[in-house]
Coordinates of C-alpha atoms in Angstrom, one line a residue:
M1 CA -6.4 -1.9 11.8
E2 CA -9.2 -1.4 14.0
A3 CA -9.5 0.4 17.1
S4 CA -10.0 -2.8 18.9
N5 CA -7.0 -4.6 17.7
K6 CA -5.1 -1.6 18.9
F7 CA -6.1 -1.2 22.3
G8 CA -5.1 -5.3 22.7
Q9 CA -2.0 -4.4 21.1
Y10 CA -1.4 -1.8 23.9
M11 CA -2.7 -4.0 26.7
A12 CA -0.7 -6.9 25.9
Y13 CA 2.5 -4.5 26.1
I14 CA 1.7 -3.1 29.7
R15 CA 0.4 -6.4 30.9
R16 CA 3.7 -8.3 29.9
L17 CA 5.8 -5.4 32.0
C18 CA 2.8 -5.7 35.0
R19 CA 3.4 -9.7 35.2
V20 CA 7.3 -9.2 34.9
L21 CA 6.8 -6.6 37.9
G22 CA 4.3 -8.9 39.5
F23 CA 1.6 -6.6 39.4
D24 CA -0.8 -7.4 37.1
V25 CA -4.0 -5.4 38.3
F26 CA -5.7 -5.7 34.6
N27 CA -6.3 -9.1 35.8
A28 CA -9.4 -10.0 38.0
E29 CA -7.9 -12.7 39.7
W30 CA -4.6 -11.3 40.5
K31 CA -2.6 -12.3 43.4
M32 CA 0.8 -11.3 45.0
N33 CA 3.2 -14.5 44.0
Y34 CA 7.0 -14.2 43.9
R35 CA 7.5 -12.1 41.2
S36 CA 5.3 -9.4 43.3
Y37 CA 7.5 -9.9 46.4
F38 CA 10.9 -9.8 44.1
S39 CA 10.1 -6.3 43.0
I40 CA 9.4 -5.2 46.6
F41 CA 12.6 -6.8 47.5
L42 CA 14.4 -4.6 45.1
C43 CA 13.0 -2.0 46.3
G44 CA 14.2 -2.7 50.0
L45 CA 17.6 -4.0 48.5
Y46 CA 18.3 -0.4 46.5
L47 CA 17.7 1.8 49.9
W48 CA 19.9 -0.3 51.6
W49 CA 22.6 0.4 49.1
M50 CA 21.7 3.9 48.5
L51 CA 21.9 4.4 52.5
Q52 CA 25.2 2.2 52.8
S53 CA 27.0 4.3 50.1
A54 CA 26.0 7.9 50.9
I55 CA 27.1 7.4 54.4
T56 CA 30.5 5.5 53.6
A57 CA 31.2 8.1 50.6
E58 CA 33.7 10.2 50.6
G59 CA 34.1 13.8 49.8
T60 CA 30.8 16.2 48.7
R61 CA 29.9 15.2 45.6
E62 CA 30.0 11.5 46.0
P63 CA 27.0 11.3 48.7
L64 CA 25.4 13.6 46.3
K65 CA 25.6 11.2 43.3
T66 CA 24.3 8.8 45.4
L67 CA 21.1 10.4 46.4
A68 CA 20.2 11.7 42.8
F69 CA 17.9 8.9 42.8
L70 CA 16.1 9.3 45.8
G71 CA 12.5 11.0 44.4
F72 CA 12.6 8.1 42.0
F73 CA 12.9 5.7 44.9
F74 CA 10.6 7.2 46.8
Q75 CA 7.9 7.5 43.4
S76 CA 8.8 3.8 42.4
T77 CA 8.0 2.6 46.1
L78 CA 4.8 4.7 46.7
K79 CA 3.2 4.1 43.5
I80 CA 3.7 0.4 44.1
Y81 CA 1.7 0.9 47.4
Y82 CA -0.8 2.9 45.9
T83 CA -1.7 0.2 43.1
L84 CA -1.7 -2.6 45.7
S85 CA -3.9 -0.4 47.6
N86 CA -6.8 0.1 44.5
H87 CA -5.7 -2.2 42.4
K88 CA -9.5 -3.5 42.6
N89 CA -10.3 0.1 41.3
F90 CA -7.9 -0.2 38.4
Y91 CA -9.4 -3.4 37.1
S92 CA -12.8 -2.4 37.2
T93 CA -12.0 1.3 35.7
Y94 CA -10.4 -1.2 33.0
Y95 CA -13.0 -3.4 32.7
K96 CA -15.4 -0.6 32.4
L97 CA -13.4 1.3 30.1
E98 CA -12.9 -2.1 27.5
Q99 CA -17.0 -2.8 27.7
T100 CA -18.3 0.4 27.1
I101 CA -16.1 1.9 24.5
Y102 CA -14.6 -1.3 22.4
D103 CA -17.0 -3.7 23.2
G104 CA -19.8 -1.7 23.0
H105 CA -19.0 0.2 19.8
I106 CA -18.3 -3.0 17.7
G107 CA -21.4 -2.1 15.6
G108 CA -21.3 1.6 15.9
T109 CA -21.2 4.4 13.2
A110 CA -18.3 5.2 11.4
E111 CA -17.9 8.6 13.2
Q112 CA -18.0 7.0 16.3
K113 CA -15.3 4.2 14.8
Q114 CA -13.1 7.3 13.9
V115 CA -13.5 8.9 17.3
I116 CA -12.2 5.8 19.0
L117 CA -9.7 5.1 16.2
R118 CA -8.3 8.2 16.6
V119 CA -7.7 8.5 20.3
I120 CA -6.0 4.8 20.7
T121 CA -3.8 5.9 18.0
V122 CA -2.7 9.1 19.9
I123 CA -2.2 6.7 22.9
L124 CA -0.1 4.0 20.9
D125 CA 2.4 6.9 19.4
L126 CA 2.8 8.6 22.8
V127 CA 3.8 5.3 24.7
K128 CA 6.4 4.6 21.8
V129 CA 8.1 7.9 22.8
T130 CA 7.8 7.3 26.2
T131 CA 9.4 4.0 25.7
V132 CA 12.3 5.3 23.7
L133 CA 13.0 8.4 26.2
Y134 CA 12.8 5.9 29.2
S135 CA 15.1 3.3 27.6
F136 CA 17.4 5.4 26.3
S137 CA 17.9 7.2 29.9
V138 CA 18.8 3.5 31.2
V139 CA 21.2 3.3 28.2
M140 CA 22.7 6.5 28.7
F141 CA 23.7 4.8 32.4
S142 CA 24.9 1.6 31.3
L143 CA 27.2 3.3 28.8
Y144 CA 28.4 5.4 31.1
P145 CA 30.4 3.0 33.0
A146 CA 31.9 1.5 29.6
Y147 CA 33.0 5.1 28.8
M148 CA 34.9 5.4 32.0
Y149 CA 36.7 2.1 31.6
F150 CA 38.0 2.2 28.0
W151 CA 38.6 5.7 27.8
E152 CA 39.6 7.1 31.2
D153 CA 40.8 3.8 32.3
T154 CA 38.9 4.3 35.4
K155 CA 36.3 1.7 37.1
V156 CA 32.8 2.9 37.9
T157 CA 29.8 1.6 38.2
I158 CA 26.1 2.2 36.4
F159 CA 24.8 3.7 40.0
P160 CA 27.0 5.3 42.6
L161 CA 26.3 2.5 44.9
H162 CA 28.3 -0.1 46.2
V163 CA 27.0 -3.4 46.9
P164 CA 28.5 -4.6 50.8
G165 CA 31.2 -7.5 50.4
I166 CA 32.0 -6.7 46.9
N167 CA 35.2 -5.1 45.8
I168 CA 34.5 -3.1 42.3
Y169 CA 38.6 -2.7 41.7
S170 CA 38.6 -6.5 41.1
L171 CA 37.0 -7.5 37.5
Y172 CA 34.5 -10.2 39.3
G173 CA 33.3 -7.7 41.9
Y174 CA 32.9 -4.7 39.0
S175 CA 31.3 -7.2 36.7
V176 CA 28.7 -8.5 39.6
T177 CA 27.8 -5.2 40.6
N178 CA 27.3 -3.7 37.3
M179 CA 24.7 -6.9 36.8
L180 CA 22.8 -6.0 39.7
H181 CA 22.4 -2.3 39.1
M182 CA 21.6 -2.9 35.5
L183 CA 18.8 -5.6 37.5
I184 CA 17.6 -2.8 39.1
A185 CA 17.7 -0.3 36.2
V186 CA 15.5 -2.7 34.4
Y187 CA 12.7 -3.4 36.9
G188 CA 12.8 0.4 37.3
L189 CA 12.4 1.0 33.7
F190 CA 9.5 -1.7 33.6
G191 CA 7.9 -0.1 36.2
A192 CA 7.9 3.8 35.1
L193 CA 6.7 2.4 31.8
A194 CA 3.4 0.4 33.2
S195 CA 2.7 3.3 35.6
D196 CA 2.8 6.5 33.4
T197 CA 1.8 4.8 30.0
A198 CA -1.5 3.6 31.9
F199 CA -1.9 6.9 33.4
M200 CA -1.8 8.1 29.8
M201 CA -4.2 5.6 28.6
F202 CA -6.9 6.2 31.1
V203 CA -6.7 9.6 30.9
L204 CA -7.0 10.1 27.4
H205 CA -9.8 7.5 27.1
I206 CA -11.7 10.6 28.8
V207 CA -11.4 12.3 25.1
T208 CA -13.1 9.1 23.6
Y209 CA -16.0 9.6 26.0
V210 CA -16.8 13.0 25.8
E211 CA -16.4 12.8 22.0
L212 CA -18.7 9.8 21.7
F213 CA -21.1 11.9 23.8
R214 CA -20.8 14.7 21.4
V215 CA -22.0 12.4 18.4
E216 CA -24.8 11.0 20.4
C217 CA -25.8 14.7 21.3
E218 CA -25.2 15.5 17.6
K219 CA -27.7 12.8 16.5
L220 CA -30.4 13.3 19.1
E221 CA -30.3 17.2 18.0
A222 CA -30.8 16.2 14.6
E223 CA -33.9 14.4 15.2
L224 CA -35.6 17.0 17.1
L225 CA -35.0 19.5 14.7
A226 CA -36.4 17.2 12.0
S227 CA -39.9 18.8 10.9
E228 CA -42.0 15.5 11.3
W229 CA -41.3 15.9 15.1
R230 CA -42.2 19.2 15.3
E231 CA -45.5 18.5 14.1
R232 CA -46.1 16.0 16.8
W233 CA -44.9 18.1 19.8
H234 CA -47.6 17.1 22.4
S235 CA -47.9 13.7 20.8
V236 CA -47.2 10.6 23.5
A237 CA -45.1 8.9 20.7
Y238 CA -43.0 12.2 20.3
R239 CA -42.8 12.5 24.4
K240 CA -41.5 8.7 24.9
F241 CA -39.1 9.7 21.6
C242 CA -37.9 12.2 24.0
R243 CA -37.7 10.1 26.9
Q244 CA -35.9 7.5 25.5
N245 CA -32.9 9.0 24.0
M246 CA -32.9 11.3 27.0
V247 CA -32.4 8.4 29.5
F248 CA -29.8 7.5 27.3
L249 CA -27.6 10.2 27.6
Y250 CA -28.4 10.4 31.0
R251 CA -26.8 7.0 31.7
F252 CA -23.8 8.1 29.2
H253 CA -23.3 11.2 30.9
Q254 CA -23.3 9.3 34.4
D255 CA -21.1 7.1 33.1
I256 CA -18.5 9.5 31.8
I257 CA -18.6 11.3 35.5
N258 CA -18.0 7.7 37.5
Y259 CA -15.1 7.1 35.1
M260 CA -13.8 10.7 36.1
D261 CA -14.6 9.8 39.5
S262 CA -12.6 6.2 39.4
L263 CA -9.4 7.9 37.9
K264 CA -9.2 10.7 41.3
V265 CA -9.9 7.4 43.6
C266 CA -6.8 5.8 41.3
Y267 CA -4.6 8.6 41.1
Y268 CA -4.9 11.4 43.6
Q269 CA -2.2 9.9 45.5
T270 CA -0.1 9.0 42.6
C271 CA -0.2 12.4 40.9
M272 CA 0.8 14.3 44.0
V273 CA 3.7 11.8 44.6
Q274 CA 4.6 11.9 41.1
V275 CA 4.7 15.9 41.1
A276 CA 6.7 16.2 44.0
T277 CA 9.6 13.4 43.3
S278 CA 9.7 14.9 39.9
S279 CA 10.2 18.6 41.1
F280 CA 12.7 17.5 43.8
S281 CA 14.6 15.0 41.2
I282 CA 14.6 18.0 38.6
M283 CA 16.1 20.5 41.3
F284 CA 18.6 18.0 42.5
N285 CA 19.7 16.9 39.1
L286 CA 20.1 20.5 38.2
F287 CA 22.5 21.0 40.9
L288 CA 24.7 17.9 40.1
A289 CA 24.9 18.9 36.5
L290 CA 26.2 22.3 38.0
T291 CA 28.6 21.2 40.5
T292 CA 29.9 17.8 39.0
D293 CA 30.7 16.5 35.2
W294 CA 28.8 13.2 35.9
Y295 CA 26.9 13.8 32.5
A296 CA 24.6 10.6 33.3
T297 CA 22.6 12.7 35.3
Y298 CA 21.5 14.7 32.2
S299 CA 19.4 11.7 30.9
F300 CA 17.5 11.5 34.1
L301 CA 17.3 15.0 34.5
A302 CA 15.5 14.9 31.0
V303 CA 13.2 12.2 31.9
S304 CA 12.2 13.7 35.6
L305 CA 11.2 17.1 33.4
F306 CA 8.9 14.5 30.7
Q307 CA 7.2 12.9 33.7
L308 CA 6.4 16.5 35.3
L309 CA 5.3 18.1 32.0
I310 CA 3.2 14.8 30.8
F311 CA 1.2 14.5 33.9
C312 CA 0.4 18.3 34.1
I313 CA -0.7 18.2 30.5
L314 CA -2.6 15.3 31.1
G315 CA -4.4 17.0 33.8
N316 CA -4.9 19.7 31.4
V317 CA -6.8 17.3 28.9
I318 CA -9.0 16.4 31.9
Q319 CA -9.8 20.3 32.5
V320 CA -10.4 20.7 28.9
M321 CA -12.5 17.6 28.7
N322 CA -14.6 19.2 31.5
D323 CA -15.1 22.0 29.5
R324 CA -15.9 20.5 26.7
L325 CA -18.9 17.9 27.9
N326 CA -20.2 21.2 29.7
Q327 CA -20.5 23.1 26.2
V328 CA -21.8 19.9 24.4
I329 CA -24.5 19.5 27.1
L330 CA -25.5 23.2 26.4
N331 CA -25.5 22.9 22.8
L332 CA -28.6 20.5 23.3
P333 CA -31.7 21.9 22.1
W334 CA -32.9 21.5 25.5
Y335 CA -36.0 24.3 24.6
L336 CA -37.4 21.4 22.1
L337 CA -38.1 18.9 24.5
P338 CA -41.1 18.2 26.8
N339 CA -41.4 19.9 30.0
G340 CA -40.5 17.3 32.6
E341 CA -37.7 16.2 30.5
Q342 CA -36.1 19.8 30.6
K343 CA -36.1 19.6 34.3
R344 CA -34.3 16.4 34.0
F345 CA -31.6 18.3 31.7
L346 CA -31.2 20.7 34.1
F347 CA -30.1 18.3 36.6
M348 CA -27.6 16.9 33.9
L349 CA -26.4 20.6 33.2
Y350 CA -26.1 21.0 36.4
R351 CA -23.8 18.1 37.2
S352 CA -21.8 18.8 34.2
Q353 CA -20.5 22.2 35.4
L354 CA -18.9 20.6 38.8
P355 CA -15.6 18.9 37.3
A356 CA -13.8 16.3 38.4
D357 CA -10.4 17.9 38.7
M358 CA -7.4 16.0 39.4
D359 CA -5.9 18.3 42.6
I360 CA -2.7 18.0 44.0
R361 CA -2.3 18.6 47.6
G362 CA -0.4 21.8 48.1
F363 CA 0.5 22.4 44.4
G364 CA -3.5 23.1 43.4
P365 CA -4.8 21.3 40.6
L366 CA -2.9 19.1 38.2
N367 CA -2.3 21.5 34.9
M368 CA -0.3 23.7 32.7
E369 CA 0.1 26.4 34.9
T370 CA 1.1 24.1 38.0
F371 CA 3.6 23.3 35.7
T372 CA 4.8 26.7 35.1
A373 CA 4.7 27.9 38.8
I374 CA 6.8 24.8 39.3
M375 CA 9.2 25.4 36.7
Q376 CA 9.5 29.2 38.0
K377 CA 10.3 28.1 41.6
I378 CA 13.0 25.6 40.3
Y379 CA 14.3 28.4 38.2
S380 CA 14.5 30.6 40.9
A381 CA 16.2 28.2 43.4
F382 CA 18.4 26.9 40.9
M383 CA 19.3 30.7 40.0
M384 CA 20.0 31.3 43.8
M385 CA 22.5 28.1 43.9
Y386 CA 24.3 28.8 41.0
S387 CA 25.1 32.7 42.6
F388 CA 26.3 31.0 45.9
I389 CA 28.6 28.8 44.2
E390 CA 30.2 31.5 42.0
E391 CA 30.7 33.3 44.6

């Protein structure tokens, strides 16, 4: 399957999710519709049920179970808000990506096509893993009531949320409550898949941009090192050849910089929210796993850990690609360029040394070092809680 077909396969997948949610920001003519308002309504409904259940819950453990999804709620709500705020930037970034990489390389070389195909294949595999993991988490939550009902003869709901006016101890109330919970769970699943896999897709295409740039640089290097060009060092034809090829590289490099900057605009706040809420969810659900026998918390703990890990890995990919881009430019035989072109080359080299990292306010850059630091703090807090409970 060609790369463009695989990219179309992924876009069809994510746009189906976005259309269900009412946030098809990859459509230039998208506007808020009844599906959009219904998704926002479900967020408000969940907040109402969560607060009401936390207030009326008995004991100390039940309110904690009710608040187990507080981090994910804020994550989903803020992602909706930032998506609405930047929907034009999302579309323009997607359109530029499609035009530059896929439509722009339909007639490209075998190496260029191989680079594009390799990256989109990795994206599709990662999307499949993410879909299975998130879906398995929802299945775990939905099976918990069935297990308690048939094996423990106890009625519990999918989420520890009570719908006002509905008695879960009646067959009708129990069925309606679980159906409403399942509806919210499915919408939450679709929202998490759409948001997280879109981030994966955008970030991993930085690899495609940089590798295509490398191919163009190596092609120019081979032509500059050819003997026929060395013999015409001062000729007008040689200067014209260098100028035309370097202008192409300058523009390509600027496209990469603009793409990275557009990702910062789209995801700067989202990454900060993702890291904060995932860290909170990991800590909170570790505490629940320690103090309760609610096994469903383990599946949500795995999802939260995966979210934090994958975002930090992708942030690390951005840093690696910044270094890779700088190295590719350094490897160009700049000494073979005419004097005027060497000066322009220095501007490109200088710009490549100003990395477009994804920073997280209060945490530092989005990378694996930040992930390690966060996990160390979570571990320290967890051990402190464990010691306190043991005593």
